[in-house]
């Protein structure tokens, strides 16, 4: 069970990192444990609002608010996060995506409380990139985020790859089919281009053709190429 005090704690639980739902974005961004085991979440949390907002706003509130533009969601998606909910006096664990019914709507009942978020700790060799695009440099609501985790072995063969787009779909989505395009391969430029195209094609596939699609699709494609070239080390 949990205690209210424990709801803002960040701690290790075996192979997992646990973030109390009442942990603020600033506490998460500054946490040595998060920086070591989930640096992509530290960066995503640091990108939320201003220092004043980050010192007040919590990860539980970011999830429960269910804004498609919430900055922690793409990072939590590639981390494979689960959300622990206190429901009728019993704790239930849900995959992150199952918390959401749609934009600004969750599957939580009025008396359900998000208690904590948990995900597997990243190995030290996992590289990451969190990119946020907004209309201005500070205090910006995301137009799009891209979260990427990637690891290779000593031969340059990809051993782990997860990439998703935030602030674009009605709710967070993981893409195992995109992961499968690189895992087990030693990727070159053509593979990177194919992944960037497949990822950006998800935008009209899932969100439909919207006014923003003409902007978001090519931007996602170009940024994804750049991110992957940098993470893989392809010139
Ligand atoms: C000026 C400004 C700038 C912002 N900038 C950003 C930004 O850049 N990126 C971003 O992602 N968000 C941003 N936000 C949105 C917001 O601050 C975040 O979503 C934040 O994480 C909300 O956390 P909170 O603890 O304040 O939640 P609240 O606003 O207090 O609550 C939001 C909702 O969640 C429910 N809730 C809160 N905690 C729980 C829980 N543990 N269990 C169940 N339900 C819960 C509340 O009942 C309420 O319905 C901004 C907000 C403001 C006002």
mmCIF file of C-alpha atoms and ligand atoms in Angstrom:
data_model
loop_
_atom_site.group_PDB
_atom_site.id
_atom_site.type_symbol
_atom_site.label_atom_id
_atom_site.label_comp_id
_atom_site.label_asym_id
_atom_site.label_seq_id
_atom_site.Cartn_x
_atom_site.Cartn_y
_atom_site.Cartn_z
ATOM 1 C CA UNK A 1 0.000 0.000 0.000
ATOM 2 C CA UNK A 2 1.065 3.626 -0.100
ATOM 3 C CA UNK A 3 1.325 6.571 2.213
ATOM 4 C CA UNK A 4 0.514 10.131 1.148
ATOM 5 C CA UNK A 5 4.101 11.148 2.049
ATOM 6 C CA UNK A 6 5.389 8.390 -0.239
ATOM 7 C CA UNK A 7 3.476 9.831 -3.165
ATOM 8 C CA UNK A 8 6.242 12.276 -4.009
ATOM 9 C CA UNK A 9 9.145 9.866 -3.563
ATOM 10 C CA UNK A 10 11.407 8.668 -6.383
ATOM 11 C CA UNK A 11 13.056 5.318 -5.651
ATOM 12 C CA UNK A 12 14.448 2.101 -7.108
ATOM 13 C CA UNK A 13 12.495 -1.147 -6.884
ATOM 14 C CA UNK A 14 14.744 -3.898 -8.244
ATOM 15 C CA UNK A 15 15.039 -3.393 -12.013
ATOM 16 C CA UNK A 16 12.439 -0.609 -11.986
ATOM 17 C CA UNK A 17 12.384 3.078 -11.159
ATOM 18 C CA UNK A 18 9.328 4.317 -9.277
ATOM 19 C CA UNK A 19 8.103 7.920 -9.407
ATOM 20 C CA UNK A 20 5.444 8.981 -6.908
ATOM 21 C CA UNK A 21 2.483 10.650 -8.642
ATOM 22 C CA UNK A 22 2.958 13.799 -6.527
ATOM 23 C CA UNK A 23 6.615 14.208 -7.575
ATOM 24 C CA UNK A 24 6.933 17.607 -9.249
ATOM 25 C CA UNK A 25 8.459 18.025 -12.703
ATOM 26 C CA UNK A 26 11.357 19.919 -11.107
ATOM 27 C CA UNK A 27 12.009 17.130 -8.568
ATOM 28 C CA UNK A 28 12.018 14.607 -11.433
ATOM 29 C CA UNK A 29 14.290 16.750 -13.631
ATOM 30 C CA UNK A 30 16.741 17.180 -10.729
ATOM 31 C CA UNK A 31 16.621 13.584 -9.418
ATOM 32 C CA UNK A 32 19.976 11.777 -9.655
ATOM 33 C CA UNK A 33 18.095 8.462 -10.013
ATOM 34 C CA UNK A 34 16.043 9.760 -12.948
ATOM 35 C CA UNK A 35 19.104 11.313 -14.588
ATOM 36 C CA UNK A 36 20.925 7.962 -14.302
ATOM 37 C CA UNK A 37 18.136 5.519 -15.173
ATOM 38 C CA UNK A 38 15.709 7.559 -17.293
ATOM 39 C CA UNK A 39 17.476 10.707 -18.523
ATOM 40 C CA UNK A 40 14.874 11.117 -21.277
ATOM 41 C CA UNK A 41 12.225 11.675 -18.570
ATOM 42 C CA UNK A 42 14.478 14.192 -16.775
ATOM 43 C CA UNK A 43 14.702 16.151 -20.059
ATOM 44 C CA UNK A 44 10.982 15.909 -20.765
ATOM 45 C CA UNK A 45 10.175 17.103 -17.231
ATOM 46 C CA UNK A 46 12.623 19.977 -17.579
ATOM 47 C CA UNK A 47 10.812 21.100 -20.747
ATOM 48 C CA UNK A 48 7.497 21.636 -18.889
ATOM 49 C CA UNK A 49 6.427 25.279 -18.546
ATOM 50 C CA UNK A 50 8.549 27.528 -16.332
ATOM 51 C CA UNK A 51 10.410 26.866 -13.073
ATOM 52 C CA UNK A 52 7.348 28.073 -11.137
ATOM 53 C CA UNK A 53 5.102 25.605 -12.998
ATOM 54 C CA UNK A 54 7.628 22.780 -12.635
ATOM 55 C CA UNK A 55 7.890 23.377 -8.882
ATOM 56 C CA UNK A 56 4.130 23.029 -8.492
ATOM 57 C CA UNK A 57 2.906 20.691 -11.223
ATOM 58 C CA UNK A 58 3.207 16.936 -10.779
ATOM 59 C CA UNK A 59 3.661 13.923 -13.031
ATOM 60 C CA UNK A 60 0.353 12.511 -11.731
ATOM 61 C CA UNK A 61 -1.394 15.729 -12.761
ATOM 62 C CA UNK A 62 0.308 15.651 -16.153
ATOM 63 C CA UNK A 63 -1.098 12.153 -16.756
ATOM 64 C CA UNK A 64 -4.566 12.754 -15.252
ATOM 65 C CA UNK A 65 -4.958 16.008 -17.186
ATOM 66 C CA UNK A 66 -4.697 13.827 -20.362
ATOM 67 C CA UNK A 67 -3.641 16.711 -22.575
ATOM 68 C CA UNK A 68 -2.275 15.297 -25.849
ATOM 69 C CA UNK A 69 0.446 17.979 -25.507
ATOM 70 C CA UNK A 70 1.592 16.772 -22.058
ATOM 71 C CA UNK A 71 5.369 16.659 -22.228
ATOM 72 C CA UNK A 72 6.091 13.607 -20.086
ATOM 73 C CA UNK A 73 3.894 11.215 -22.076
ATOM 74 C CA UNK A 74 6.138 10.467 -25.074
ATOM 75 C CA UNK A 75 9.100 9.857 -22.735
ATOM 76 C CA UNK A 76 7.008 7.603 -20.482
ATOM 77 C CA UNK A 77 5.795 5.723 -23.576
ATOM 78 C CA UNK A 78 9.279 4.803 -24.846
ATOM 79 C CA UNK A 79 10.236 3.885 -21.260
ATOM 80 C CA UNK A 80 7.356 1.365 -21.250
ATOM 81 C CA UNK A 81 5.755 2.944 -18.178
ATOM 82 C CA UNK A 82 2.925 1.523 -16.103
ATOM 83 C CA UNK A 83 0.642 3.576 -13.879
ATOM 84 C CA UNK A 84 -0.449 2.360 -10.439
ATOM 85 C CA UNK A 85 -3.954 3.475 -9.458
ATOM 86 C CA UNK A 86 -5.679 3.264 -6.094
ATOM 87 C CA UNK A 87 -9.215 2.133 -6.924
ATOM 88 C CA UNK A 88 -11.752 1.159 -4.261
ATOM 89 C CA UNK A 89 -8.940 0.667 -1.736
ATOM 90 C CA UNK A 90 -6.987 -1.668 -4.029
ATOM 91 C CA UNK A 91 -3.987 -0.903 -6.209
ATOM 92 C CA UNK A 92 -4.271 -1.680 -9.928
ATOM 93 C CA UNK A 93 -1.449 -1.411 -12.442
ATOM 94 C CA UNK A 94 -2.290 -0.246 -15.966
ATOM 95 C CA UNK A 95 -0.071 0.207 -19.018
ATOM 96 C CA UNK A 96 0.271 3.990 -19.532
ATOM 97 C CA UNK A 97 -1.819 4.053 -22.738
ATOM 98 C CA UNK A 98 -4.761 2.331 -20.976
ATOM 99 C CA UNK A 99 -5.191 5.326 -18.655
ATOM 100 C CA UNK A 100 -6.363 7.486 -21.570
ATOM 101 C CA UNK A 101 -9.767 7.486 -23.274
ATOM 102 C CA UNK A 102 -8.953 10.372 -25.631
ATOM 103 C CA UNK A 103 -7.902 14.013 -25.564
ATOM 104 C CA UNK A 104 -8.455 15.376 -22.018
ATOM 105 C CA UNK A 105 -10.339 12.193 -21.085
ATOM 106 C CA UNK A 106 -9.132 9.294 -18.960
ATOM 107 C CA UNK A 107 -10.518 5.926 -17.957
ATOM 108 C CA UNK A 108 -10.139 6.938 -14.298
ATOM 109 C CA UNK A 109 -13.175 7.056 -12.051
ATOM 110 C CA UNK A 110 -13.959 10.084 -9.860
ATOM 111 C CA UNK A 111 -12.426 8.423 -6.812
ATOM 112 C CA UNK A 112 -9.420 6.816 -8.546
ATOM 113 C CA UNK A 113 -6.043 8.160 -7.491
ATOM 114 C CA UNK A 114 -2.830 7.797 -9.501
ATOM 115 C CA UNK A 115 -0.339 6.710 -6.863
ATOM 116 C CA UNK A 116 2.860 6.191 -8.826
ATOM 117 C CA UNK A 117 4.427 5.553 -12.207
ATOM 118 C CA UNK A 118 6.952 2.786 -12.766
ATOM 119 C CA UNK A 119 9.165 1.589 -15.634
ATOM 120 C CA UNK A 120 12.285 -0.544 -16.192
ATOM 121 C CA UNK A 121 15.567 1.277 -15.504
ATOM 122 C CA UNK A 122 17.539 1.989 -18.654
ATOM 123 C CA UNK A 123 20.950 0.368 -19.048
ATOM 124 C CA UNK A 124 23.891 2.786 -19.109
ATOM 125 C CA UNK A 125 24.514 2.170 -22.840
ATOM 126 C CA UNK A 126 21.057 3.354 -23.965
ATOM 127 C CA UNK A 127 21.293 6.671 -25.819
ATOM 128 C CA UNK A 128 18.324 9.012 -25.838
ATOM 129 C CA UNK A 129 16.897 12.076 -27.509
ATOM 130 C CA UNK A 130 13.918 14.180 -26.425
ATOM 131 C CA UNK A 131 12.951 16.894 -28.893
ATOM 132 C CA UNK A 132 10.173 19.413 -28.225
ATOM 133 C CA UNK A 133 8.860 21.807 -30.828
ATOM 134 C CA UNK A 134 6.749 24.754 -29.726
ATOM 135 C CA UNK A 135 5.707 28.108 -31.086
ATOM 136 C CA UNK A 136 8.213 29.967 -28.895
ATOM 137 C CA UNK A 137 11.328 29.201 -26.868
ATOM 138 C CA UNK A 138 9.985 29.517 -23.309
ATOM 139 C CA UNK A 139 6.712 28.518 -21.612
ATOM 140 C CA UNK A 140 5.642 26.793 -24.788
ATOM 141 C CA UNK A 141 2.892 24.212 -25.236
ATOM 142 C CA UNK A 142 4.276 21.453 -27.444
ATOM 143 C CA UNK A 143 3.283 21.311 -31.095
ATOM 144 C CA UNK A 144 5.160 18.039 -31.311
ATOM 145 C CA UNK A 145 7.595 16.008 -29.229
ATOM 146 C CA UNK A 146 9.747 13.096 -30.385
ATOM 147 C CA UNK A 147 11.145 10.643 -27.836
ATOM 148 C CA UNK A 148 13.815 8.125 -28.851
ATOM 149 C CA UNK A 149 15.812 5.426 -27.052
ATOM 150 C CA UNK A 150 18.511 3.493 -28.899
ATOM 151 C CA UNK A 151 21.334 1.093 -27.992
ATOM 152 C CA UNK A 152 23.840 -0.748 -30.188
ATOM 153 C CA UNK A 153 26.324 -3.531 -29.481
ATOM 154 C CA UNK A 154 30.067 -3.267 -30.087
ATOM 155 C CA UNK A 155 29.499 -4.125 -33.797
ATOM 156 C CA UNK A 156 26.981 -1.285 -34.234
ATOM 157 C CA UNK A 157 23.986 -3.653 -34.356
ATOM 158 C CA UNK A 158 20.884 -2.126 -32.771
ATOM 159 C CA UNK A 159 19.884 -3.990 -29.594
ATOM 160 C CA UNK A 160 17.152 -1.608 -28.409
ATOM 161 C CA UNK A 161 15.101 0.977 -30.269
ATOM 162 C CA UNK A 162 11.938 2.798 -29.252
ATOM 163 C CA UNK A 163 10.655 5.982 -30.874
ATOM 164 C CA UNK A 164 7.369 7.807 -30.613
ATOM 165 C CA UNK A 165 5.740 11.142 -31.320
ATOM 166 C CA UNK A 166 3.914 13.202 -28.692
ATOM 167 C CA UNK A 167 1.434 16.092 -28.896
ATOM 168 C CA UNK A 168 0.108 14.600 -32.127
ATOM 169 C CA UNK A 169 -2.234 11.714 -31.342
ATOM 170 C CA UNK A 170 -5.392 11.609 -29.184
ATOM 171 C CA UNK A 171 -3.465 9.516 -26.652
ATOM 172 C CA UNK A 172 0.076 8.123 -26.258
ATOM 173 C CA UNK A 173 1.017 5.358 -28.721
ATOM 174 C CA UNK A 174 3.997 2.968 -28.765
ATOM 175 C CA UNK A 175 5.229 1.641 -32.122
ATOM 176 C CA UNK A 176 6.647 -1.905 -31.874
ATOM 177 C CA UNK A 177 6.578 -2.078 -35.711
ATOM 178 C CA UNK A 178 8.918 0.943 -35.884
ATOM 179 C CA UNK A 179 11.228 -0.665 -33.271
ATOM 180 C CA UNK A 180 11.357 -3.853 -35.373
ATOM 181 C CA UNK A 181 12.662 -1.856 -38.374
ATOM 182 C CA UNK A 182 16.062 -1.343 -36.691
ATOM 183 C CA UNK A 183 16.531 -3.962 -33.964
ATOM 184 C CA UNK A 184 19.038 -6.610 -35.128
ATOM 185 C CA UNK A 185 20.346 -4.368 -37.932
ATOM 186 C CA UNK A 186 23.466 -2.288 -38.409
ATOM 187 C CA UNK A 187 21.580 0.677 -39.866
ATOM 188 C CA UNK A 188 22.746 2.873 -42.705
ATOM 189 C CA UNK A 189 21.255 6.027 -44.186
ATOM 190 C CA UNK A 190 18.568 4.135 -46.130
ATOM 191 C CA UNK A 191 17.320 2.375 -42.986
ATOM 192 C CA UNK A 192 17.179 5.695 -41.158
ATOM 193 C CA UNK A 193 15.215 7.301 -44.002
ATOM 194 C CA UNK A 194 12.783 4.368 -44.022
ATOM 195 C CA UNK A 195 12.183 4.658 -40.252
ATOM 196 C CA UNK A 196 11.700 8.442 -40.453
ATOM 197 C CA UNK A 197 9.171 7.994 -43.278
ATOM 198 C CA UNK A 198 7.293 5.187 -41.480
ATOM 199 C CA UNK A 199 7.128 7.221 -38.258
ATOM 200 C CA UNK A 200 5.928 10.399 -39.953
ATOM 201 C CA UNK A 201 3.337 8.382 -41.934
ATOM 202 C CA UNK A 202 1.767 7.428 -38.575
ATOM 203 C CA UNK A 203 0.562 11.026 -38.250
ATOM 204 C CA UNK A 204 -2.166 10.912 -40.950
ATOM 205 C CA UNK A 205 -2.750 7.185 -40.295
ATOM 206 C CA UNK A 206 -3.675 7.704 -36.637
ATOM 207 C CA UNK A 207 -4.687 11.358 -36.332
ATOM 208 C CA UNK A 208 -6.236 11.697 -39.819
ATOM 209 C CA UNK A 209 -5.458 14.546 -42.206
ATOM 210 C CA UNK A 210 -5.718 17.751 -40.175
ATOM 211 C CA UNK A 211 -4.729 21.347 -40.809
ATOM 212 C CA UNK A 212 -1.439 20.660 -38.972
ATOM 213 C CA UNK A 213 -0.557 17.515 -40.983
ATOM 214 C CA UNK A 214 1.138 19.454 -43.806
ATOM 215 C CA UNK A 215 3.481 20.907 -41.208
ATOM 216 C CA UNK A 216 3.867 18.037 -38.756
ATOM 217 C CA UNK A 217 4.476 15.176 -41.209
ATOM 218 C CA UNK A 218 7.530 16.629 -43.029
ATOM 219 C CA UNK A 219 8.911 18.145 -39.818
ATOM 220 C CA UNK A 220 8.628 14.795 -38.047
ATOM 221 C CA UNK A 221 10.329 13.053 -40.991
ATOM 222 C CA UNK A 222 13.268 15.468 -41.151
ATOM 223 C CA UNK A 223 13.755 15.657 -37.370
ATOM 224 C CA UNK A 224 13.556 11.870 -36.997
ATOM 225 C CA UNK A 225 16.285 11.467 -39.630
ATOM 226 C CA UNK A 226 18.511 13.935 -37.784
ATOM 227 C CA UNK A 227 17.866 12.340 -34.389
ATOM 228 C CA UNK A 228 18.646 8.837 -35.674
ATOM 229 C CA UNK A 229 21.749 9.935 -37.594
ATOM 230 C CA UNK A 230 23.059 11.503 -34.398
ATOM 231 C CA UNK A 231 22.161 8.586 -32.096
ATOM 232 C CA UNK A 232 23.531 5.959 -34.503
ATOM 233 C CA UNK A 233 26.515 8.023 -35.571
ATOM 234 C CA UNK A 234 25.790 7.922 -39.328
ATOM 235 C CA UNK A 235 27.160 10.929 -41.227
HETATM 236 C C1 LIG B 1 1.284 28.339 -17.420
HETATM 237 C C2 LIG B 1 1.238 26.838 -17.612
HETATM 238 C C3 LIG B 1 2.187 26.233 -18.413
HETATM 239 C C4 LIG B 1 2.168 24.853 -18.604
HETATM 240 N N1 LIG B 1 3.117 24.290 -19.399
HETATM 241 C C5 LIG B 1 3.111 22.962 -19.603
HETATM 242 C C6 LIG B 1 4.107 22.364 -20.446
HETATM 243 O O1 LIG B 1 4.984 23.014 -21.007
HETATM 244 N N2 LIG B 1 4.065 21.012 -20.602
HETATM 245 C C7 LIG B 1 3.113 20.234 -19.985
HETATM 246 O O2 LIG B 1 3.150 19.016 -20.168
HETATM 247 N N3 LIG B 1 2.149 20.767 -19.214
HETATM 248 C C8 LIG B 1 2.126 22.113 -18.998
HETATM 249 N N4 LIG B 1 1.155 22.671 -18.213
HETATM 250 C C9 LIG B 1 0.055 21.817 -17.705
HETATM 251 C C10 LIG B 1 0.187 21.307 -16.244
HETATM 252 O O3 LIG B 1 0.924 22.138 -15.434
HETATM 253 C C11 LIG B 1 0.743 19.932 -16.163
HETATM 254 O O4 LIG B 1 -0.068 19.025 -16.872
HETATM 255 C C12 LIG B 1 0.896 19.460 -14.704
HETATM 256 O O5 LIG B 1 1.728 18.362 -14.688
HETATM 257 C C13 LIG B 1 -0.358 19.339 -13.912
HETATM 258 O O6 LIG B 1 0.008 18.891 -12.601
HETATM 259 P P1 LIG B 1 -0.772 19.351 -11.277
HETATM 260 O O7 LIG B 1 -0.190 18.535 -10.173
HETATM 261 O O8 LIG B 1 -0.729 20.842 -11.138
HETATM 262 O O9 LIG B 1 -2.229 18.875 -11.604
HETATM 263 P P2 LIG B 1 -3.589 19.692 -11.427
HETATM 264 O O10 LIG B 1 -3.642 20.797 -12.443
HETATM 265 O O11 LIG B 1 -3.763 20.024 -9.985
HETATM 266 O O12 LIG B 1 -4.627 18.555 -11.814
HETATM 267 C C14 LIG B 1 -4.939 18.259 -13.155
HETATM 268 C C15 LIG B 1 -6.038 17.194 -13.136
HETATM 269 O O13 LIG B 1 -5.480 15.959 -12.725
HETATM 270 C C16 LIG B 1 -6.127 15.463 -11.557
HETATM 271 N N5 LIG B 1 -5.065 14.854 -10.738
HETATM 272 C C17 LIG B 1 -3.918 15.443 -10.313
HETATM 273 N N6 LIG B 1 -3.161 14.549 -9.654
HETATM 274 C C18 LIG B 1 -3.827 13.358 -9.696
HETATM 275 C C19 LIG B 1 -3.564 12.042 -9.183
HETATM 276 N N7 LIG B 1 -2.441 11.737 -8.514
HETATM 277 N N8 LIG B 1 -4.478 11.070 -9.394
HETATM 278 C C20 LIG B 1 -5.627 11.340 -10.074
HETATM 279 N N9 LIG B 1 -5.940 12.553 -10.573
HETATM 280 C C21 LIG B 1 -5.052 13.550 -10.384
HETATM 281 C C22 LIG B 1 -6.789 16.677 -10.914
HETATM 282 O O14 LIG B 1 -7.884 16.284 -10.140
HETATM 283 C C23 LIG B 1 -7.185 17.472 -12.141
HETATM 284 O O15 LIG B 1 -8.363 16.958 -12.699
HETATM 285 C C24 LIG B 1 1.159 24.064 -17.976
HETATM 286 C C25 LIG B 1 0.218 24.675 -17.159
HETATM 287 C C26 LIG B 1 0.250 26.045 -16.961
HETATM 288 C C27 LIG B 1 -0.781 26.674 -16.064
#
